[in-house]
Tab-separated table of C-alpha atoms in Angstrom:
chain	number	residue	atom	x	y	z
A	1	UNK	CA	44.302	17.000	-5.263
A	2	UNK	CA	40.749	18.263	-5.518
A	3	UNK	CA	39.839	17.093	-2.013
A	4	UNK	CA	42.434	19.335	-0.332
A	5	UNK	CA	42.805	23.072	0.047
A	6	UNK	CA	45.268	25.661	1.339
A	7	UNK	CA	42.573	28.308	1.908
A	8	UNK	CA	42.304	28.172	5.698
A	9	UNK	CA	40.995	30.931	7.954
A	10	UNK	CA	40.762	30.995	11.750
A	11	UNK	CA	38.257	32.731	14.027
A	12	UNK	CA	38.018	33.490	17.719
A	13	UNK	CA	37.181	30.623	20.038
A	14	UNK	CA	33.521	30.687	21.069
A	15	UNK	CA	32.675	30.288	24.772
A	16	UNK	CA	29.208	29.093	25.746
A	17	UNK	CA	28.045	29.082	29.367
A	18	UNK	CA	25.029	26.847	29.850
A	19	UNK	CA	23.260	25.052	32.667
A	20	UNK	CA	25.318	21.921	32.140
A	21	UNK	CA	28.636	23.699	32.073
A	22	UNK	CA	30.884	25.840	29.902
A	23	UNK	CA	32.113	24.735	26.473
A	24	UNK	CA	34.810	26.147	24.205
A	25	UNK	CA	34.419	25.783	20.428
A	26	UNK	CA	37.348	26.294	18.064
A	27	UNK	CA	36.203	27.868	14.791
A	28	UNK	CA	37.970	27.842	11.422
A	29	UNK	CA	37.081	27.467	7.740
A	30	UNK	CA	38.555	25.454	4.865
A	31	UNK	CA	37.905	26.728	1.357
A	32	UNK	CA	35.047	28.863	2.702
A	33	UNK	CA	33.306	26.060	4.640
A	34	UNK	CA	33.119	26.752	8.373
A	35	UNK	CA	34.299	24.102	10.799
A	36	UNK	CA	34.104	23.695	14.542
A	37	UNK	CA	35.354	21.454	17.350
A	38	UNK	CA	33.992	21.732	20.903
A	39	UNK	CA	35.949	21.078	24.113
A	40	UNK	CA	35.044	21.191	27.804
A	41	UNK	CA	38.070	23.228	28.904
A	42	UNK	CA	39.850	26.256	27.520
A	43	UNK	CA	43.228	24.520	27.653
A	44	UNK	CA	42.102	21.692	25.375
A	45	UNK	CA	40.534	24.124	22.927
A	46	UNK	CA	43.649	26.300	22.716
A	47	UNK	CA	45.888	23.246	22.304
A	48	UNK	CA	43.795	21.985	19.390
A	49	UNK	CA	43.698	25.450	17.819
A	50	UNK	CA	47.479	25.686	18.107
A	51	UNK	CA	47.969	22.442	16.177
A	52	UNK	CA	45.798	23.782	13.357
A	53	UNK	CA	47.720	27.063	13.268
A	54	UNK	CA	51.066	25.254	13.119
A	55	UNK	CA	49.880	23.103	10.203
A	56	UNK	CA	48.589	26.142	8.316
A	57	UNK	CA	51.794	28.121	8.938
A	58	UNK	CA	53.861	25.177	7.663
A	59	UNK	CA	51.936	25.273	4.381
A	60	UNK	CA	50.182	21.965	4.976
A	61	UNK	CA	46.972	21.376	3.001
A	62	UNK	CA	43.690	20.754	4.804
A	63	UNK	CA	41.295	17.972	3.904
A	64	UNK	CA	37.960	19.221	2.525
A	65	UNK	CA	36.024	16.248	3.907
A	66	UNK	CA	37.241	16.478	7.516
A	67	UNK	CA	38.412	20.094	7.645
A	68	UNK	CA	41.671	19.051	9.313
A	69	UNK	CA	45.301	18.948	8.195
A	70	UNK	CA	46.181	15.912	6.104
A	71	UNK	CA	48.798	14.943	8.700
A	72	UNK	CA	46.006	14.347	11.244
A	73	UNK	CA	44.647	11.470	9.174
A	74	UNK	CA	45.975	7.964	9.656
A	75	UNK	CA	48.154	6.716	6.784
A	76	UNK	CA	45.798	3.765	6.359
A	77	UNK	CA	42.803	6.112	6.076
A	78	UNK	CA	43.459	6.469	2.335
A	79	UNK	CA	41.980	3.021	1.815
A	80	UNK	CA	38.604	3.212	0.118
A	81	UNK	CA	35.389	1.930	1.622
A	82	UNK	CA	35.062	-0.689	-1.123
A	83	UNK	CA	38.532	-2.100	-0.434
A	84	UNK	CA	37.834	-2.242	3.294
A	85	UNK	CA	34.467	-3.966	2.686
A	86	UNK	CA	36.188	-6.657	0.612
A	87	UNK	CA	38.750	-7.222	3.360
A	88	UNK	CA	35.968	-7.421	5.949
A	89	UNK	CA	34.077	-10.065	3.952
A	90	UNK	CA	37.218	-12.174	3.510
A	91	UNK	CA	37.945	-11.994	7.245
A	92	UNK	CA	34.395	-12.831	8.393
A	93	UNK	CA	33.522	-15.406	5.725
A	94	UNK	CA	34.627	-18.588	7.546
A	95	UNK	CA	33.202	-17.408	10.895
A	96	UNK	CA	29.597	-16.568	10.050
A	97	UNK	CA	26.612	-18.585	8.873
A	98	UNK	CA	25.159	-18.630	5.366
A	99	UNK	CA	22.219	-16.415	6.339
A	100	UNK	CA	24.550	-13.935	8.011
A	101	UNK	CA	26.672	-13.840	4.861
A	102	UNK	CA	23.614	-12.924	2.788
A	103	UNK	CA	22.516	-10.210	5.224
A	104	UNK	CA	26.034	-8.773	5.394
A	105	UNK	CA	26.327	-8.708	1.592
A	106	UNK	CA	23.020	-6.825	1.285
A	107	UNK	CA	24.066	-4.209	3.849
A	108	UNK	CA	27.513	-3.724	2.312
A	109	UNK	CA	25.888	-3.298	-1.095
A	110	UNK	CA	23.663	-0.472	0.172
A	111	UNK	CA	26.553	1.290	1.896
A	112	UNK	CA	28.880	0.925	-1.097
A	113	UNK	CA	26.364	2.560	-3.440
A	114	UNK	CA	25.924	5.414	-0.935
A	115	UNK	CA	29.687	6.048	-0.679
A	116	UNK	CA	30.539	6.790	-4.300
A	117	UNK	CA	31.867	9.909	-5.989
A	118	UNK	CA	29.086	9.506	-8.565
A	119	UNK	CA	26.225	7.104	-9.162
A	120	UNK	CA	26.670	4.395	-11.833
A	121	UNK	CA	23.848	5.661	-14.032
A	122	UNK	CA	25.387	4.184	-17.190
A	123	UNK	CA	24.901	0.664	-15.763
A	124	UNK	CA	21.698	-1.221	-15.117
A	125	UNK	CA	20.855	-0.721	-11.393
A	126	UNK	CA	19.869	-4.377	-10.999
A	127	UNK	CA	23.145	-5.563	-12.517
A	128	UNK	CA	25.130	-3.223	-10.255
A	129	UNK	CA	23.498	-4.614	-7.116
A	130	UNK	CA	23.894	-8.158	-8.386
A	131	UNK	CA	27.580	-7.566	-9.066
A	132	UNK	CA	28.167	-6.334	-5.527
A	133	UNK	CA	25.889	-8.725	-3.649
A	134	UNK	CA	26.501	-11.955	-5.582
A	135	UNK	CA	30.149	-11.567	-6.616
A	136	UNK	CA	32.130	-8.807	-4.867
A	137	UNK	CA	30.852	-9.644	-1.379
A	138	UNK	CA	30.806	-13.387	-2.001
A	139	UNK	CA	34.269	-14.788	-1.431
A	140	UNK	CA	33.507	-18.067	-3.195
A	141	UNK	CA	32.211	-16.453	-6.401
A	142	UNK	CA	34.369	-13.325	-6.668
A	143	UNK	CA	36.885	-14.922	-9.018
A	144	UNK	CA	34.084	-16.410	-11.139
A	145	UNK	CA	32.594	-13.034	-12.145
A	146	UNK	CA	31.881	-12.740	-15.895
A	147	UNK	CA	33.460	-9.896	-17.930
A	148	UNK	CA	30.430	-7.563	-17.685
A	149	UNK	CA	30.395	-7.946	-13.891
A	150	UNK	CA	34.138	-7.275	-13.697
A	151	UNK	CA	33.607	-4.051	-15.627
A	152	UNK	CA	31.047	-2.856	-13.091
A	153	UNK	CA	33.211	-3.795	-10.096
A	154	UNK	CA	36.216	-2.064	-11.649
A	155	UNK	CA	34.179	1.141	-11.936
A	156	UNK	CA	33.016	0.792	-8.306
A	157	UNK	CA	36.610	0.395	-7.143
A	158	UNK	CA	37.719	3.583	-8.923
A	159	UNK	CA	34.806	5.691	-7.651
A	160	UNK	CA	34.557	4.496	-4.058
A	161	UNK	CA	35.105	7.156	-1.390
A	162	UNK	CA	37.939	6.820	1.132
A	163	UNK	CA	37.235	5.682	4.685
A	164	UNK	CA	37.638	9.220	6.014
A	165	UNK	CA	34.370	10.059	4.239
A	166	UNK	CA	32.639	8.625	7.338
A	167	UNK	CA	33.778	11.725	9.224
A	168	UNK	CA	31.557	13.899	7.015
A	169	UNK	CA	27.945	14.000	8.215
A	170	UNK	CA	26.748	14.410	4.647
A	171	UNK	CA	27.981	10.953	3.718
A	172	UNK	CA	26.680	9.456	6.965
A	173	UNK	CA	23.222	10.815	6.119
A	174	UNK	CA	23.455	9.208	2.674
A	175	UNK	CA	24.231	5.852	4.264
A	176	UNK	CA	21.357	6.135	6.748
A	177	UNK	CA	18.974	7.034	3.914
A	178	UNK	CA	20.132	4.002	1.914
A	179	UNK	CA	19.619	1.659	4.881
A	180	UNK	CA	16.097	2.962	5.468
A	181	UNK	CA	14.839	2.972	1.869
A	182	UNK	CA	13.643	0.154	-0.386
A	183	UNK	CA	14.444	-0.132	-4.079
A	184	UNK	CA	11.044	1.364	-4.967
A	185	UNK	CA	11.674	4.399	-2.740
A	186	UNK	CA	9.370	3.361	0.122
A	187	UNK	CA	10.503	3.183	3.723
A	188	UNK	CA	12.024	-0.020	5.060
A	189	UNK	CA	10.414	-1.739	8.043
A	190	UNK	CA	11.834	-0.707	11.409
A	191	UNK	CA	12.900	-4.266	12.226
A	192	UNK	CA	14.894	-4.469	8.971
A	193	UNK	CA	16.529	-1.093	9.599
A	194	UNK	CA	17.577	-2.165	13.095
A	195	UNK	CA	19.047	-5.401	11.730
A	196	UNK	CA	21.010	-3.521	9.049
A	197	UNK	CA	22.252	-1.025	11.625
A	198	UNK	CA	23.494	-3.836	13.858
A	199	UNK	CA	25.492	-5.252	10.963
A	200	UNK	CA	26.823	-1.782	10.098
A	201	UNK	CA	27.896	-1.248	13.708
A	202	UNK	CA	29.873	-4.491	13.646
A	203	UNK	CA	31.586	-3.440	10.406
A	204	UNK	CA	32.479	0.003	11.765
A	205	UNK	CA	33.831	-1.478	14.999
A	206	UNK	CA	36.240	-3.495	12.903
A	207	UNK	CA	37.300	-0.298	11.122
A	208	UNK	CA	37.962	1.304	14.505
A	209	UNK	CA	40.083	-1.684	15.553
A	210	UNK	CA	42.148	-1.247	12.388
A	211	UNK	CA	42.449	2.482	13.168
A	212	UNK	CA	40.687	3.449	9.968
A	213	UNK	CA	38.120	5.377	12.021
A	214	UNK	CA	38.432	7.106	15.358
A	215	UNK	CA	34.812	6.818	16.508
A	216	UNK	CA	31.548	5.255	15.388
A	217	UNK	CA	29.876	7.890	13.158
A	218	UNK	CA	26.358	6.419	13.246
A	219	UNK	CA	23.784	8.707	14.914
A	220	UNK	CA	22.459	7.759	18.330
A	221	UNK	CA	19.841	8.851	20.851
A	222	UNK	CA	17.168	11.269	19.670
A	223	UNK	CA	18.842	12.086	16.357
A	224	UNK	CA	16.423	12.076	13.433
A	225	UNK	CA	18.553	9.406	11.754
A	226	UNK	CA	18.789	7.223	14.850
A	227	UNK	CA	17.521	3.663	14.787
A	228	UNK	CA	13.695	3.516	14.733
A	229	UNK	CA	11.752	1.595	17.344
A	230	UNK	CA	10.142	-1.566	16.046
A	231	UNK	CA	6.440	-1.923	16.783
A	232	UNK	CA	5.615	-4.527	19.418
A	233	UNK	CA	3.206	-6.461	17.195
A	234	UNK	CA	1.936	-9.869	18.273
A	235	UNK	CA	2.500	-12.745	15.888
A	236	UNK	CA	-0.929	-14.116	14.970
A	237	UNK	CA	0.512	-17.614	14.777
A	238	UNK	CA	1.101	-17.538	18.553
A	239	UNK	CA	-2.571	-16.858	19.306
A	240	UNK	CA	-4.887	-19.757	20.260
A	241	UNK	CA	-7.738	-20.468	17.902
A	242	UNK	CA	-11.178	-20.270	19.598
A	243	UNK	CA	-12.008	-23.822	18.494
A	244	UNK	CA	-8.850	-25.061	20.243
A	245	UNK	CA	-9.331	-23.226	23.533
A	246	UNK	CA	-9.590	-25.300	26.761
A	247	UNK	CA	-13.256	-24.322	27.132
A	248	UNK	CA	-14.085	-26.255	23.948
A	249	UNK	CA	-12.298	-29.462	24.975
A	250	UNK	CA	-14.529	-32.531	25.722
A	251	UNK	CA	-15.262	-32.998	29.408
A	252	UNK	CA	-14.049	-29.551	30.396
A	253	UNK	CA	-15.920	-27.597	33.037
A	254	UNK	CA	-16.212	-23.848	32.855
A	255	UNK	CA	-15.726	-22.109	36.174
A	256	UNK	CA	-18.904	-20.355	37.344
A	257	UNK	CA	-18.929	-16.593	37.339
A	258	UNK	CA	-18.707	-14.931	40.783
A	259	UNK	CA	-22.054	-14.124	42.284
A	260	UNK	CA	-23.103	-10.523	42.284
A	261	UNK	CA	-24.647	-8.699	45.242
A	262	UNK	CA	-28.145	-8.995	43.754
A	263	UNK	CA	-27.730	-12.736	43.246
A	264	UNK	CA	-26.603	-13.279	46.857
A	265	UNK	CA	-29.584	-11.375	48.223
A	266	UNK	CA	-32.161	-13.199	46.064
A	267	UNK	CA	-34.189	-16.103	47.626
A	268	UNK	CA	-32.929	-19.640	47.001
A	269	UNK	CA	-34.233	-21.439	43.977
A	270	UNK	CA	-36.629	-24.378	44.325
A	271	UNK	CA	-35.107	-26.219	41.391
A	272	UNK	CA	-33.539	-29.523	42.290
A	273	UNK	CA	-29.844	-30.005	41.563
A	274	UNK	CA	-28.853	-33.445	40.382
A	275	UNK	CA	-25.352	-34.686	41.127
A	276	UNK	CA	-23.885	-37.758	39.464
A	277	UNK	CA	-22.240	-40.270	41.744
A	278	UNK	CA	-19.317	-42.485	40.899
A	279	UNK	CA	-20.304	-45.533	38.797
A	280	UNK	CA	-21.294	-48.547	40.836
A	281	UNK	CA	-19.568	-51.928	40.390
A	282	UNK	CA	-22.476	-53.122	38.312
A	283	UNK	CA	-21.934	-50.353	35.794
A	284	UNK	CA	-25.037	-48.279	36.564
A	285	UNK	CA	-24.900	-44.558	37.118
A	286	UNK	CA	-27.293	-43.654	39.993
A	287	UNK	CA	-28.251	-40.089	40.568
A	288	UNK	CA	-29.127	-38.285	43.757
A	289	UNK	CA	-31.209	-35.150	43.609
A	290	UNK	CA	-31.007	-32.539	46.302
A	291	UNK	CA	-33.578	-29.997	47.163
A	292	UNK	CA	-32.546	-26.489	48.014
A	293	UNK	CA	-32.998	-27.211	51.726
A	294	UNK	CA	-30.374	-29.952	51.643
A	295	UNK	CA	-32.729	-32.960	51.547
A	296	UNK	CA	-32.095	-35.691	49.070
A	297	UNK	CA	-34.469	-37.898	47.180
């Protein structure tokens, strides 16, 4: 097979002593490509190196994608990503809402196109996405696909990468680029990227449960491909229009501003202040005016 090689070479284990502790990295190469696996103790590193040496001495081929002996891969790991995605859709279909089905189909379409041996350049890109989104990842319409759609899906099935491709950072980077890019090549909004990553995490967790993957390969923390932070923008629809503010309501009273030091030290005004009393039984509205000294008239 073209994805396996018998050209394996081993190197001395590298020991790094840093502030956070000592690490031991096993180094080897497969078909000229250097590989490495880091451990916290020397015993773990030597044990892992011994398993690689035994496999090489027994004439076992090494996988070019993972750099490890083919016996280290799970037997179910030969399933392709496209086949697993179809199984995932069939399992989740009755449990999720219609909107969630649409979002899941869009994400699976992006990932499927990123995990191919070659791009389907001989097909119309719009028709390829339609075939995946509207038929392959739609359980109700999959069997209703017309002949031209079946041709596209048949090509996708033959060229889909196996699930172990997730262990290669090159393919993970391709997936992250697909999730963060629009059809026109511009960057996707951070909120959309975070939503797509949440869906991808759920899909990969299911793969881990089925032992198709050992760990979640998506980048985390400060990695350049980690999930972007969405801007904390305020929805303009939640803001109150000035014409509808309480100060503009009929009969409202605006609280007076606190007096400043200069205002408190200034002499009292001689202007009379008129205060309205409660309406009398006869319906009139008498007023009583007060002078600054407290006298009324």
